[in-house]
Amino acid sequence: MNEIIIGVDLGTTNSEVAIVEEGKVKIITDNDKKMLPSFVGRDDTGKVIVGETARNQYLVYPERTVKSIKRLMGQNVQVNLADQTYTPQEISAIILKKLKEIAENYLQQPVSKAVITVPAYFSDAQRQATREAGEIAGLDVVRMINEPTAAALVYDAEQTEPKHIVVFDLGGGTFDVSVATIESGVVEILSSHGDNQLGGDDFDQQIINFLLEYLKTNDQVDASCNSKAMARLTRAAENAKLTLSDQPYAQINEEYLLEKDGVAIHLSLELSRVEYEQMIDDYINSMMDTVHIALKGAKLKASEINEIILVGGSTRTPCIRTRLFNEFGFEPHGEIDADLCVAMGAAIQAAMINGQQVDTVLVDVTPYTYGTSAIGQLEGSDYPFVFTPIINKNSVLPSKKTEAFTTNYHGQAFVDISIYQGENLDALNNVKIGEFRVEGLQDVKAGNVIILTLELDLNGVLHVSASEKSTGMEKSITIKNAFSSVENRKLESAKQRITSLFGKLDSTLYEQDDEPFVAPEIDSARQLIAKAEGLFDHISKEDKEDMTDLIKTITKYAEIDNIDGLENPVAQLKDIIYYLES
Ligand code: AMP
């Protein structure tokens, strides 16, 4: 076999090395870690340190540590590290040398060739500097490929139909959007636009600013001049951000953060996702502007895009996925670890150069979106059943996500929670797969927070729990077979109808609290009837008569479990309600 060529993602925040082994793409780990933080330092004995150790040292000895060197590649500058100066190429070479060593340890053979990825917007000078970094590290850079090209190769190397794709890449310090076509493993970048000074670090900075303000107001201290306190705040801010990607609240606790007049200051507060999303809203808006510019550059409309690929750790921020979904009307791909996708693509390119066979990269993902309904706005009007996705289609399994909801009126003693499978903005058009009630809520004003957690495992078992935030009181259900398709559910409900005729109700699909099975279509129809009746006091006699006739028909079909018969009158009733509400 030819000498192995490694694939390298030389990132601003983290770097990774991958290879193709027996047809499979493999990220090579170092001490079980897949990512090497792109930090280089000198320890107190003068020894060069790279990765996690250097990253930890940065918190206390920033003067002896270098981070984000990628931002300086191609510039004629020198960086200080302890008492010496280095070029950006030399610092990058230290990271590359470490990755080479990690690969050699794994392969137990020398490595001298690499495919290295660079951002699509990198200039010739930046690319040349990257090549030089490879040479200094003892690596012959056999090819340099654009990061979006690498990402596209992971998803679509075998694709024969031409496709238009958008690669949305948001890392720690850089952001770029590329529009490309892919056909039979050949990726052509049509346009690329971005900001190489924007990324997850800026999101962290927003939280840091908020914490500094908080300390000023609450404790009358300015922590910004204390480097140790700032290092701790930086770490706490990033951790809170990561938590808020999966949960609606993050607790920030930093004891003995600093001292004021001999008194210890402890920082303790809760940050909500809603507050955090407001802090980064301007950044998200500007990112969506970038998407539009990139589309314009490629002379394509959003409707002509077939796929969106997410790259970079910061794309796990939920509101980014939501905004992309709203813009394009479909879920972006995120099934292959957004942090590792580029290195994997580099390895695929390396294998292609080497004539190696590569299998498609497959991971377990959810085939559907799961969520609940809440009062909100649909097509400009208030609507009680707006679908709120919690676990999105294509999420890697197992997946656990939490969202916060609030009660609607004062003294609300219970909430009814319905869980739906589907993607329609109107929850009633999705398939209801479970429901339960949380009772005995505290007698408080509207706005009582209810935390809803969905946990989906590899076998399609969906565990749903809801708790009152202030008391921790919890209720949960388990829904088996959440992967069952809409068609299967219809079949299952038909099977149950027939079985029940024989007096045996086999309810394996919806196993929750032993409640009798109700087909989701019938349940949705009942909710629709309730909604229609709620409008009776405010509509004309004619409309009321029309609706009453339809309700009678729906009720008749629902009573005999005739789901096909329901379809037409339900659609007509929905139309009337829509007309009346708009
Ligand atoms: P990368 O440059 O692709 O390694 O991305 C690193 C950035 O992704 C850092 O700013 C991380 O804080 C951010 N990041 C990683 N995981 C998450 C997450 N779950 N939610 C939000 N940001 C994340």
Coordinates of C-alpha atoms and ligand atoms in Angstrom, one line a residue:
M1 CA 0.0 0.0 0.0
N2 CA 1.1 3.6 -0.6
E3 CA 2.4 5.5 2.4
I4 CA -0.5 6.7 4.4
I5 CA -1.6 10.4 3.9
I6 CA -3.1 12.0 7.0
G7 CA -6.0 14.5 6.8
V8 CA -5.6 17.5 9.0
D9 CA -8.0 20.2 10.1
L10 CA -5.8 23.0 11.3
G11 CA -8.4 25.0 13.2
T12 CA -8.4 28.3 15.0
T13 CA -9.7 26.8 18.3
N14 CA -9.1 23.0 17.8
S15 CA -7.3 20.8 15.4
E16 CA -7.8 17.2 14.4
V17 CA -6.1 14.5 12.5
A18 CA -7.9 11.7 10.6
I19 CA -7.1 8.8 8.3
V20 CA -9.0 6.2 6.3
E21 CA -8.4 2.7 7.6
E22 CA -10.0 -0.3 5.9
G23 CA -12.4 1.9 4.1
K24 CA -13.5 3.7 7.3
V25 CA -12.8 7.3 8.3
K26 CA -11.2 7.5 11.7
I27 CA -10.4 10.4 13.8
I28 CA -7.2 9.6 15.7
T29 CA -7.4 10.3 19.4
D30 CA -4.8 11.5 21.8
N31 CA -5.5 10.3 25.3
D32 CA -9.0 9.5 24.2
K33 CA -9.5 13.1 23.0
K34 CA -10.5 13.7 19.4
M35 CA -9.7 17.4 19.4
L36 CA -6.4 19.0 20.1
P37 CA -6.9 22.6 21.3
S38 CA -4.9 24.9 19.0
F39 CA -2.8 26.3 21.9
V40 CA 0.9 26.4 22.1
G41 CA 2.9 27.4 25.1
R42 CA 6.2 27.2 27.0
D43 CA 6.0 25.8 30.5
D44 CA 8.0 27.1 33.5
T45 CA 11.0 25.0 32.5
G46 CA 10.9 26.4 29.0
K47 CA 9.5 23.2 27.4
V48 CA 7.1 23.6 24.5
I49 CA 3.6 22.4 25.4
V50 CA 0.7 21.9 22.9
G51 CA -3.0 21.3 23.2
E52 CA -4.9 20.8 26.5
T53 CA -2.0 21.6 28.8
A54 CA -1.3 24.8 26.9
R55 CA -4.9 25.7 26.9
N56 CA -5.0 25.3 30.7
Q57 CA -1.9 27.3 31.1
Y58 CA -3.4 30.1 29.0
L59 CA -5.8 30.8 31.9
V60 CA -2.9 31.7 34.3
Y61 CA 0.0 32.5 32.0
P62 CA -1.3 34.1 28.9
E63 CA 2.1 35.7 28.3
R64 CA 3.6 32.2 27.9
T65 CA 0.8 30.9 25.7
V66 CA -0.4 31.5 22.1
K67 CA -3.9 30.9 20.9
S68 CA -5.8 31.4 17.6
I69 CA -2.6 31.6 15.6
K70 CA -4.6 30.8 12.5
R71 CA -5.9 34.4 12.5
L72 CA -2.3 35.6 11.9
M73 CA -1.3 33.2 9.2
G74 CA 0.0 35.0 6.1
Q75 CA 0.9 38.1 8.0
N76 CA 4.4 39.4 8.4
V77 CA 4.3 39.4 12.2
Q78 CA 6.1 37.8 15.1
V79 CA 4.4 36.5 18.2
N80 CA 5.9 36.5 21.7
L81 CA 6.1 33.2 23.6
A82 CA 8.0 33.5 26.9
D83 CA 11.1 35.5 25.9
Q84 CA 11.3 34.5 22.3
T85 CA 9.5 35.5 19.1
Y86 CA 8.1 33.2 16.5
T87 CA 6.4 33.5 13.1
P88 CA 2.8 32.3 12.8
Q89 CA 4.1 29.5 10.5
E90 CA 6.4 28.3 13.3
I91 CA 3.6 28.2 15.9
S92 CA 1.3 26.4 13.5
A93 CA 4.1 24.0 12.7
I94 CA 4.3 23.0 16.4
I95 CA 0.6 22.1 16.3
L96 CA 1.1 20.1 13.1
K97 CA 4.1 18.3 14.5
K98 CA 2.0 17.3 17.5
L99 CA -0.8 16.0 15.1
K100 CA 1.9 14.1 13.1
E101 CA 3.2 12.5 16.3
I102 CA -0.4 11.5 17.4
A103 CA -0.9 9.8 14.0
E104 CA 2.5 8.1 14.1
N105 CA 1.8 6.8 17.6
Y106 CA -1.4 5.3 16.4
L107 CA -0.1 3.9 13.2
Q108 CA 3.2 2.8 14.6
Q109 CA 5.0 4.1 11.4
P110 CA 6.4 7.4 10.2
V111 CA 4.1 9.9 8.6
S112 CA 5.4 12.4 6.1
K113 CA 2.4 13.4 3.9
A114 CA -0.8 15.4 4.7
V115 CA -3.8 16.9 3.2
I116 CA -4.5 20.1 5.1
T117 CA -7.7 22.2 5.0
V118 CA -7.9 25.9 4.9
P119 CA -10.9 28.3 4.9
A120 CA -12.3 29.0 1.4
Y121 CA -11.6 32.7 1.9
F122 CA -7.8 32.2 2.6
S123 CA -5.6 34.3 0.4
D124 CA -2.6 33.0 -1.5
A125 CA -0.3 34.4 1.3
Q126 CA -2.4 32.5 3.9
R127 CA -2.3 29.3 1.9
Q128 CA 1.5 29.6 1.4
A129 CA 2.0 30.2 5.1
T130 CA 0.0 27.0 5.8
R131 CA 2.1 25.1 3.3
E132 CA 5.3 26.4 5.0
A133 CA 4.0 25.4 8.4
G134 CA 3.6 21.8 7.1
E135 CA 7.2 21.8 5.8
I136 CA 8.6 23.1 9.1
A137 CA 6.7 20.3 10.8
G138 CA 8.2 17.7 8.4
L139 CA 5.0 17.2 6.4
D140 CA 4.7 17.3 2.6
V141 CA 1.4 19.0 2.0
V142 CA 0.2 17.0 -1.0
R143 CA -2.9 19.0 -1.3
M144 CA -4.6 21.9 0.5
I145 CA -8.4 21.8 0.2
N146 CA -11.1 24.3 1.3
E147 CA -12.8 23.4 4.5
P148 CA -16.3 23.5 3.0
T149 CA -15.1 21.1 0.3
A150 CA -13.9 18.7 2.9
A151 CA -17.3 18.9 4.8
A152 CA -19.2 18.3 1.6
L153 CA -17.0 15.2 0.8
V154 CA -18.0 13.6 4.1
Y155 CA -21.7 13.9 3.3
D156 CA -21.8 13.4 -0.3
A157 CA -18.6 11.9 -1.8
E158 CA -20.7 9.2 -3.5
Q159 CA -23.5 11.4 -4.7
T160 CA -24.0 11.2 -8.4
E161 CA -26.9 13.6 -8.8
P162 CA -25.7 17.2 -8.9
K163 CA -26.7 19.1 -5.8
H164 CA -26.5 22.7 -4.5
I165 CA -25.3 22.9 -1.0
V166 CA -24.6 25.5 1.6
V167 CA -21.8 24.9 4.1
F168 CA -22.4 27.0 7.2
D169 CA -19.2 27.0 9.2
L170 CA -19.0 28.7 12.6
G171 CA -16.1 27.8 14.8
G172 CA -14.5 29.6 17.8
G173 CA -13.1 32.5 15.9
T174 CA -14.2 32.3 12.3
F175 CA -17.3 32.2 10.3
D176 CA -17.9 31.5 6.7
V177 CA -20.6 30.4 4.4
S178 CA -19.9 28.6 1.1
V179 CA -22.3 27.8 -1.6
A180 CA -21.1 24.8 -3.7
T181 CA -22.2 22.2 -6.2
I182 CA -21.3 18.6 -5.7
E183 CA -21.4 15.8 -8.2
S184 CA -19.6 12.5 -8.1
G185 CA -17.2 13.5 -5.4
V186 CA -16.2 16.8 -7.1
V187 CA -17.1 19.9 -5.2
E188 CA -17.1 23.3 -6.9
I189 CA -17.3 26.3 -4.6
L190 CA -19.6 28.9 -6.3
S191 CA -19.2 31.6 -3.7
S192 CA -17.9 32.0 -0.2
H193 CA -18.4 34.8 2.2
G194 CA -17.6 35.3 5.8
D195 CA -16.0 37.1 8.7
N196 CA -12.7 35.7 10.0
Q197 CA -13.1 37.7 13.2
L198 CA -16.4 36.3 14.3
G199 CA -17.2 33.1 16.1
G200 CA -18.1 31.3 19.3
D201 CA -15.5 33.4 21.2
D202 CA -17.6 36.5 20.5
F203 CA -20.6 34.7 22.0
D204 CA -18.5 34.0 25.1
Q205 CA -17.5 37.6 25.2
Q206 CA -21.1 38.7 25.4
I207 CA -21.6 36.5 28.4
I208 CA -18.3 37.8 30.0
N209 CA -19.5 41.4 29.5
F210 CA -22.8 40.5 31.1
L211 CA -21.0 38.9 34.1
L212 CA -18.7 42.0 34.5
E213 CA -21.7 44.3 34.5
Y214 CA -23.4 42.0 37.0
L215 CA -20.4 42.2 39.4
K216 CA -20.3 45.9 39.0
T217 CA -23.9 46.3 39.9
N218 CA -24.1 43.7 42.7
D219 CA -20.7 43.8 44.3
Q220 CA -19.4 47.2 43.1
V221 CA -16.2 45.5 41.7
D222 CA -14.5 45.8 38.4
A223 CA -13.1 42.3 37.6
S224 CA -11.8 43.3 34.2
C225 CA -8.4 44.3 35.6
N226 CA -7.8 41.0 37.5
S227 CA -6.4 38.6 35.0
K228 CA -7.0 35.5 37.1
A229 CA -10.6 36.4 37.7
M230 CA -11.0 37.2 34.0
A231 CA -9.6 33.7 33.1
R232 CA -12.2 32.1 35.4
L233 CA -15.0 34.2 34.0
T234 CA -13.9 33.3 30.4
R235 CA -14.1 29.6 31.2
A236 CA -17.4 30.0 33.1
A237 CA -18.9 31.9 30.2
E238 CA -18.0 29.2 27.7
N239 CA -19.3 26.5 30.0
A240 CA -22.6 28.4 30.4
K241 CA -22.9 28.8 26.6
L242 CA -22.4 25.0 26.1
T243 CA -25.0 24.2 28.7
L244 CA -27.5 26.6 27.1
S245 CA -27.2 24.6 23.8
D246 CA -29.0 21.8 25.5
Q247 CA -30.8 23.3 28.4
P248 CA -32.9 26.4 29.0
Y249 CA -30.9 27.6 32.0
A250 CA -27.3 27.6 33.1
Q251 CA -26.0 28.1 36.6
I252 CA -22.9 30.1 37.0
N253 CA -21.0 29.7 40.3
E254 CA -17.5 31.0 40.8
E255 CA -16.6 31.0 44.5
Y256 CA -13.8 33.3 45.8
L257 CA -13.6 34.9 42.4
L258 CA -11.8 37.9 43.8
E259 CA -11.5 40.0 46.9
K260 CA -12.7 43.5 47.6
D261 CA -11.4 45.3 50.7
G262 CA -10.4 41.9 52.1
V263 CA -13.8 40.4 51.6
A264 CA -14.2 37.5 49.2
I265 CA -16.6 38.0 46.3
H266 CA -18.6 34.9 45.1
L267 CA -20.4 35.0 41.8
S268 CA -23.6 33.0 41.7
L269 CA -26.3 33.5 39.1
E270 CA -28.6 31.8 36.6
L271 CA -28.5 32.7 33.0
S272 CA -31.5 31.7 30.7
R273 CA -31.2 30.8 27.1
V274 CA -33.7 33.5 26.3
E275 CA -31.3 36.1 27.8
Y276 CA -28.3 34.6 26.1
E277 CA -30.0 34.6 22.7
Q278 CA -30.8 38.3 23.1
M279 CA -27.1 38.9 23.7
I280 CA -26.1 37.2 20.5
D281 CA -29.0 38.3 18.3
D282 CA -27.1 40.9 16.4
Y283 CA -24.4 38.4 15.5
I284 CA -27.0 35.9 14.3
N285 CA -28.7 38.6 12.2
S286 CA -25.4 39.5 10.6
M287 CA -24.7 35.8 9.9
M288 CA -28.0 35.5 8.1
D289 CA -27.0 38.5 6.0
T290 CA -23.8 36.7 5.2
V291 CA -25.9 33.7 4.0
H292 CA -27.8 36.0 1.7
I293 CA -24.7 37.5 0.3
A294 CA -23.2 34.1 -0.4
L295 CA -26.4 32.9 -2.1
K296 CA -26.4 36.1 -4.2
G297 CA -22.7 35.5 -5.1
A298 CA -23.6 32.0 -6.3
K299 CA -26.7 33.4 -8.2
L300 CA -29.0 31.0 -6.4
K301 CA -32.1 31.4 -4.4
A302 CA -32.7 29.7 -1.0
S303 CA -35.3 27.5 -2.7
E304 CA -32.6 26.1 -5.1
I305 CA -30.5 24.8 -2.2
N306 CA -30.7 21.0 -1.6
E307 CA -28.7 20.6 1.6
I308 CA -27.2 22.7 4.4
I309 CA -24.1 21.3 6.1
L310 CA -23.2 22.5 9.6
V311 CA -19.5 22.7 10.4
G312 CA -17.8 24.0 13.6
G313 CA -18.7 23.6 17.2
S314 CA -20.7 26.9 17.4
T315 CA -23.4 25.5 15.0
R316 CA -24.7 23.5 18.0
T317 CA -26.3 26.8 19.2
P318 CA -30.0 26.0 18.8
C319 CA -31.2 29.4 17.5
I320 CA -28.7 29.1 14.6
R321 CA -30.4 25.9 13.4
T322 CA -33.8 27.4 13.9
R323 CA -32.9 30.5 11.8
L324 CA -31.5 28.3 9.0
F325 CA -34.6 26.1 9.1
N326 CA -36.8 29.2 8.8
E327 CA -34.8 30.5 5.9
F328 CA -34.5 27.3 3.9
G329 CA -37.6 25.4 5.1
F330 CA -35.7 22.2 5.9
E331 CA -33.4 20.9 8.7
P332 CA -29.7 21.4 8.2
H333 CA -27.4 18.4 8.4
G334 CA -25.6 18.1 11.7
E335 CA -25.4 14.3 12.0
I336 CA -21.7 14.1 11.6
D337 CA -19.9 15.8 14.5
A338 CA -19.6 19.4 13.4
D339 CA -16.2 19.6 15.0
L340 CA -14.8 16.6 13.2
C341 CA -16.4 16.8 9.8
V342 CA -13.6 18.9 8.2
A343 CA -10.8 16.6 9.3
M344 CA -12.8 13.6 8.1
G345 CA -13.2 15.2 4.7
A346 CA -9.5 15.9 4.6
A347 CA -8.9 12.2 5.3
I348 CA -11.3 11.2 2.5
Q349 CA -9.5 13.5 0.1
A350 CA -6.2 12.0 1.2
A351 CA -7.5 8.5 0.6
M352 CA -8.8 9.5 -2.8
I353 CA -5.3 10.7 -3.7
N354 CA -3.9 7.5 -2.4
G355 CA -6.3 5.4 -4.4
Q356 CA -7.9 3.9 -1.3
Q357 CA -11.6 2.8 -1.1
V358 CA -13.8 4.9 1.2
D359 CA -17.1 3.8 2.7
T360 CA -19.8 6.3 3.3
V361 CA -19.7 7.8 6.7
L362 CA -22.9 6.8 8.5
V363 CA -24.0 7.7 12.0
D364 CA -27.2 7.1 13.9
V365 CA -29.5 10.0 13.8
T366 CA -33.2 10.7 14.5
P367 CA -35.4 10.4 11.4
Y368 CA -38.0 12.8 12.7
T369 CA -38.3 16.0 14.8
Y370 CA -40.0 15.7 18.2
G371 CA -41.5 18.6 20.1
T372 CA -44.5 19.9 21.9
S373 CA -47.2 22.6 21.2
A374 CA -47.4 26.0 22.8
I375 CA -49.4 29.1 22.5
G376 CA -47.7 31.3 19.9
Q377 CA -48.1 33.0 16.5
L378 CA -48.9 31.2 13.4
E379 CA -49.1 33.1 10.1
G380 CA -49.5 36.3 12.0
S381 CA -52.2 35.3 14.4
D382 CA -52.3 33.9 17.9
Y383 CA -52.6 30.1 17.8
P384 CA -52.7 27.6 20.7
F385 CA -51.0 24.7 18.9
V386 CA -47.8 26.2 17.5
F387 CA -45.3 23.4 17.1
T388 CA -42.1 23.8 19.2
P389 CA -39.4 21.4 18.1
I390 CA -37.1 20.1 20.9
I391 CA -35.1 17.2 19.3
N392 CA -34.5 18.1 15.7
K393 CA -34.4 15.6 12.8
N394 CA -30.9 14.4 12.0
S395 CA -29.7 14.9 15.7
V396 CA -27.1 12.4 16.6
L397 CA -28.4 9.7 18.9
P398 CA -28.7 9.4 21.9
S399 CA -30.0 12.9 22.2
K400 CA -31.2 14.8 25.3
K401 CA -32.7 18.2 25.0
T402 CA -34.5 20.5 27.5
E403 CA -36.7 23.5 26.9
A404 CA -38.5 25.8 29.3
F405 CA -42.2 26.8 29.0
T406 CA -44.3 29.0 31.2
T407 CA -47.9 28.8 32.5
N408 CA -50.4 31.1 30.8
Y409 CA -52.6 32.3 33.6
H410 CA -52.5 33.1 37.3
G411 CA -53.1 30.2 39.7
Q412 CA -52.8 27.7 36.8
A413 CA -52.9 24.3 38.7
F414 CA -51.9 22.0 35.8
V415 CA -50.4 21.8 32.4
D416 CA -51.3 19.3 29.6
I417 CA -48.2 18.3 27.6
S418 CA -48.6 16.8 24.2
I419 CA -45.6 15.4 22.3
Y420 CA -45.6 15.4 18.5
Q421 CA -43.6 13.9 15.8
G422 CA -43.2 15.9 12.6
E423 CA -42.0 19.2 11.3
N424 CA -45.2 21.2 10.5
L425 CA -45.5 24.6 12.3
D426 CA -49.0 23.7 13.2
A427 CA -48.7 21.0 15.8
L428 CA -52.1 19.6 14.8
N429 CA -50.7 18.6 11.4
N430 CA -48.0 16.5 13.1
V431 CA -48.5 13.2 14.7
K432 CA -49.3 13.2 18.4
I433 CA -47.3 10.4 20.1
G434 CA -48.0 11.0 23.7
E435 CA -49.6 13.3 26.3
F436 CA -49.7 13.7 30.0
R437 CA -50.7 16.2 32.6
V438 CA -48.6 17.8 35.4
E439 CA -50.9 18.6 38.3
G440 CA -50.6 20.3 41.6
L441 CA -48.6 23.3 40.4
Q442 CA -48.0 26.1 42.9
D443 CA -50.6 28.8 43.2
V444 CA -48.5 31.5 41.6
K445 CA -48.8 34.2 38.8
A446 CA -48.7 33.3 35.2
G447 CA -45.1 32.6 34.0
N448 CA -44.5 29.6 36.4
V449 CA -41.6 27.8 34.6
I450 CA -42.1 24.2 33.5
I451 CA -39.0 22.4 32.2
L452 CA -39.6 19.8 29.6
T453 CA -36.9 17.2 28.8
L454 CA -36.9 14.8 25.9
E455 CA -34.4 12.0 25.8
L456 CA -34.3 9.7 22.8
D457 CA -32.1 6.6 22.7
L458 CA -30.7 4.6 19.8
N459 CA -33.7 2.2 19.9
G460 CA -36.3 4.9 19.5
V461 CA -37.4 4.9 23.1
L462 CA -38.4 8.5 24.0
H463 CA -38.4 9.4 27.6
V464 CA -40.3 12.6 28.3
S465 CA -40.3 14.4 31.7
A466 CA -41.7 17.7 32.8
S467 CA -41.0 19.4 36.1
E468 CA -42.0 22.6 37.8
K469 CA -38.8 24.6 38.1
S470 CA -39.5 26.2 41.4
T471 CA -40.3 23.0 43.3
G472 CA -38.7 20.2 41.2
M473 CA -42.1 18.3 41.1
E474 CA -41.9 16.0 38.1
K475 CA -44.0 13.8 35.9
S476 CA -42.7 11.6 33.1
I477 CA -43.8 9.1 30.4
T478 CA -41.9 6.8 28.1
I479 CA -42.9 6.5 24.5
K480 CA -41.8 3.3 22.9
N481 CA -41.0 3.1 19.2
A482 CA -40.8 6.9 18.6
F483 CA -39.1 6.1 15.2
S484 CA -42.3 4.5 13.9
S485 CA -43.2 6.4 10.7
V486 CA -46.5 8.2 10.2
E487 CA -47.5 5.4 7.8
N488 CA -46.7 2.8 10.4
R489 CA -48.7 4.7 13.0
K490 CA -51.7 4.7 10.7
L491 CA -51.2 0.9 10.2
E492 CA -50.8 0.4 13.9
S493 CA -53.9 2.4 14.7
A494 CA -55.9 0.3 12.0
K495 CA -54.5 -2.8 13.6
Q496 CA -55.6 -1.7 17.0
R497 CA -59.1 -0.8 15.7
I498 CA -59.5 -4.3 14.3
T499 CA -58.0 -6.0 17.3
S500 CA -60.3 -4.1 19.6
L501 CA -63.2 -5.5 17.6
F502 CA -62.1 -8.9 18.9
G503 CA -62.0 -7.5 22.4
K504 CA -58.2 -7.6 22.7
L505 CA -56.5 -4.2 22.8
D506 CA -52.9 -4.7 22.0
S507 CA -51.3 -1.4 22.9
T508 CA -47.6 -1.8 22.5
L509 CA -47.0 1.3 20.6
Y510 CA -48.1 3.9 23.1
E511 CA -47.1 2.5 26.4
Q512 CA -48.0 5.2 28.9
D513 CA -49.9 5.0 32.1
D514 CA -52.1 2.2 30.6
E515 CA -54.4 4.8 29.1
P516 CA -56.7 3.5 26.2
F517 CA -55.3 4.1 22.8
V518 CA -56.6 7.0 20.9
A519 CA -55.4 7.4 17.3
P520 CA -53.5 10.6 16.9
E521 CA -55.8 11.8 14.0
I522 CA -58.8 11.4 16.3
D523 CA -57.1 13.2 19.1
S524 CA -56.2 16.1 16.8
A525 CA -59.7 16.3 15.4
R526 CA -61.1 16.6 19.0
Q527 CA -58.7 19.4 19.7
L528 CA -59.8 21.1 16.5
I529 CA -63.5 20.8 17.6
A530 CA -62.7 22.3 20.9
K531 CA -61.0 25.2 19.2
A532 CA -63.9 25.7 16.8
E533 CA -66.4 25.7 19.6
G534 CA -64.3 28.3 21.4
L535 CA -65.0 30.7 18.5
F536 CA -68.8 30.3 18.4
D537 CA -69.5 33.4 20.5
H538 CA -67.7 35.7 18.0
I539 CA -68.9 34.5 14.6
S540 CA -71.8 34.8 12.2
K541 CA -74.8 32.5 12.3
E542 CA -74.0 31.1 8.9
D543 CA -70.4 30.3 9.9
K544 CA -71.6 28.7 13.1
E545 CA -74.1 26.5 11.1
D546 CA -71.4 25.4 8.7
M547 CA -69.0 24.6 11.5
T548 CA -71.7 22.7 13.5
D549 CA -72.4 20.5 10.4
L550 CA -68.7 19.7 10.0
I551 CA -68.3 19.0 13.7
K552 CA -71.2 16.5 13.5
T553 CA -69.6 14.7 10.6
I554 CA -66.2 14.7 12.3
T555 CA -67.7 13.4 15.6
K556 CA -69.5 10.6 13.6
Y557 CA -66.3 9.4 12.0
A558 CA -64.3 9.7 15.2
E559 CA -66.8 7.6 17.0
I560 CA -66.3 4.7 14.6
D561 CA -62.5 5.3 14.3
N562 CA -62.8 6.0 10.6
I563 CA -59.6 8.0 10.1
D564 CA -59.9 8.3 6.3
G565 CA -63.4 9.7 6.6
L566 CA -62.1 12.4 9.0
E567 CA -59.6 13.9 6.6
N568 CA -62.0 15.9 4.4
P569 CA -64.3 17.5 7.1
V570 CA -61.2 18.2 9.3
A571 CA -59.5 20.1 6.4
Q572 CA -62.7 22.1 5.8
L573 CA -63.0 23.0 9.4
K574 CA -59.4 24.1 9.6
D575 CA -60.0 26.3 6.5
I576 CA -62.9 28.0 8.2
I577 CA -61.0 28.5 11.4
Y578 CA -58.1 29.9 9.5
Y579 CA -60.4 32.3 7.6
L580 CA -62.1 33.4 10.8
E581 CA -58.8 34.1 12.6
S582 CA -57.1 35.9 9.8
Ligands
AMP1 P1 -14.3 24.8 16.4 O1 -13.4 26.0 16.0 O2 -15.1 24.3 15.3 O3 -13.5 23.8 17.2 O4 -15.4 25.4 17.4 C1 -15.1 25.8 18.7 C2 -16.2 26.7 19.1 O5 -17.4 26.0 19.2 C3 -15.9 27.2 20.5 O6 -16.3 28.6 20.6 C4 -16.9 26.4 21.4 O7 -17.2 27.1 22.6 C5 -18.0 26.2 20.5 N1 -18.9 25.1 20.8 C6 -18.5 23.8 21.0 N2 -19.6 23.1 21.4 C7 -20.6 23.9 21.5 C8 -22.0 23.8 21.9 N3 -22.5 22.6 22.3 N4 -22.8 24.9 21.8 C9 -22.3 26.1 21.4 N5 -21.0 26.3 21.1 C10 -20.2 25.2 21.1

